């Protein structure tokens, strides 16, 4: 028998590859079926990747939830994951088992983004001493620089005044608020990290925002995480995430300039100074997470997480105001009552929370209606039954959990009108504010957003100041903008314009 050559050899190779993929599929499916909740049938090699719309993951999860219930499994290539939906399942995992769901799954691309054993930052860091050290440092440092105190409130209020001035300069003409909101929120974070505020026409500020926008659009990480073998292709790792690397280079430049002006004999001016002081204390301690490499990762984490989400939420809130002008009219009395309170720079929010209730409700409603992207955590506890009623299968140590926060914010068993903008979700029969357990846009448990107090303050003061000064409307002659989100690294509103007319 002659040797196989040419087309015959190619055909045999393809047949063998298909056979091996099918064997792999049957073996894995049989093994996983006994361990994981029901889920859609995976494809050989790809798993369920083609069955998920990564441009609208929450919609894909919602459809699968109707088929398989609040808890179902997915196979992302060869990696299994369990998706949790609804308040009961997510609360049980993140709150009642907070210790066991406190870890983060380590992704293959992390090392190509600068993360390493001693430089994991704080957001993606694995649960352990380094994460606890950095979270404790970040929270205490922000508190020392005014988080929860009148000084930071004055700081944010002054930035809100600058934002209102920029809105007023548009003179009632149509404009997109997105860039101005980005600049205002970026300045708050920059002040905390670098003790520096940029003017709105500063080219470096524009560069930061452009790089952040490009960074959020980079999608190569998903493919490389589920098919990490691609990272072994010579030259490929150096070409992925160009915006991320350019952003880190810019942060390095800012950090270098900051070091040159630092005086160790003086009290820390900002978070960066405080971190550098800890680096000096930790010299000679190889177990410490305070080092130059981790400084840039922590700064990048706080910068990106602290800016993008808050700015997007404000953009959603203003979009909802022009789509629901009746809410603005209902707020006019509240705005008049608190006009002097908000503009008094040293007035404390907690003293006026009830007075400003009418202004807090719309921004909270926007959170319920717009939803959040799923969060990844990793089960670090022992092998136990899945901690959700009616699920007898076991949750194995190291399993990746996908907590679908959008399903909580739209849970029909909790919210009266989960798919509509409805400020009444936060009011009782007497019109008093009601805190809702299902409102968890900052997640919950030990990995809940560490910047939540700052974000709430920014949202509250920026939104209050804008509603106090302006009436917002859809520009004359323009169609009513859509309220369907654009999915990427987070859910953002579609591009829109508005008119801001002084009250």
Short mmCIF file of C-alpha atoms in Angstrom, two decimals, residues 326-327 357-369 414-418 420-436:
data_model
loop_
_atom_site.label_atom_id
_atom_site.label_comp_id
_atom_site.label_asym_id
_atom_site.label_seq_id
_atom_site.Cartn_x
_atom_site.Cartn_y
_atom_site.Cartn_z
CA UNK A 326 -42.16 64.71 33.36
CA UNK A 327 -39.65 63.58 35.99
CA UNK A 357 -34.70 62.58 47.91
CA UNK A 358 -36.54 63.65 44.79
CA UNK A 359 -33.21 64.10 43.03
CA UNK A 360 -31.71 60.81 44.14
CA UNK A 361 -34.54 58.71 42.79
CA UNK A 362 -34.03 59.28 39.05
CA UNK A 363 -30.37 58.30 39.15
CA UNK A 364 -31.24 55.17 41.09
CA UNK A 365 -33.96 54.36 38.60
CA UNK A 366 -31.40 54.59 35.82
CA UNK A 367 -29.34 51.91 37.51
CA UNK A 368 -32.28 49.53 37.67
CA UNK A 369 -33.24 49.98 34.07
CA UNK A 414 -38.62 42.07 43.10
CA UNK A 415 -39.31 45.05 40.84
CA UNK A 416 -42.78 46.25 39.90
CA UNK A 417 -41.73 47.39 36.43
CA UNK A 418 -38.28 45.87 35.88
CA UNK A 420 -39.13 50.45 32.58
CA UNK A 421 -37.72 53.63 34.06
CA UNK A 422 -39.78 53.86 37.25
CA UNK A 423 -38.51 56.05 40.14
CA UNK A 424 -41.38 54.67 42.23
CA UNK A 425 -39.33 51.52 42.73
CA UNK A 426 -37.64 53.37 45.59
CA UNK A 427 -40.71 54.91 47.22
CA UNK A 428 -43.20 53.41 49.64
CA UNK A 429 -46.92 54.21 49.77
CA UNK A 430 -46.18 57.38 51.77
CA UNK A 431 -43.59 58.59 49.26
CA UNK A 432 -40.64 57.86 51.58
CA UNK A 433 -37.37 56.47 50.31
CA UNK A 434 -36.99 52.68 50.53
CA UNK A 435 -33.66 50.89 50.26
CA UNK A 436 -34.00 47.86 48.00
#
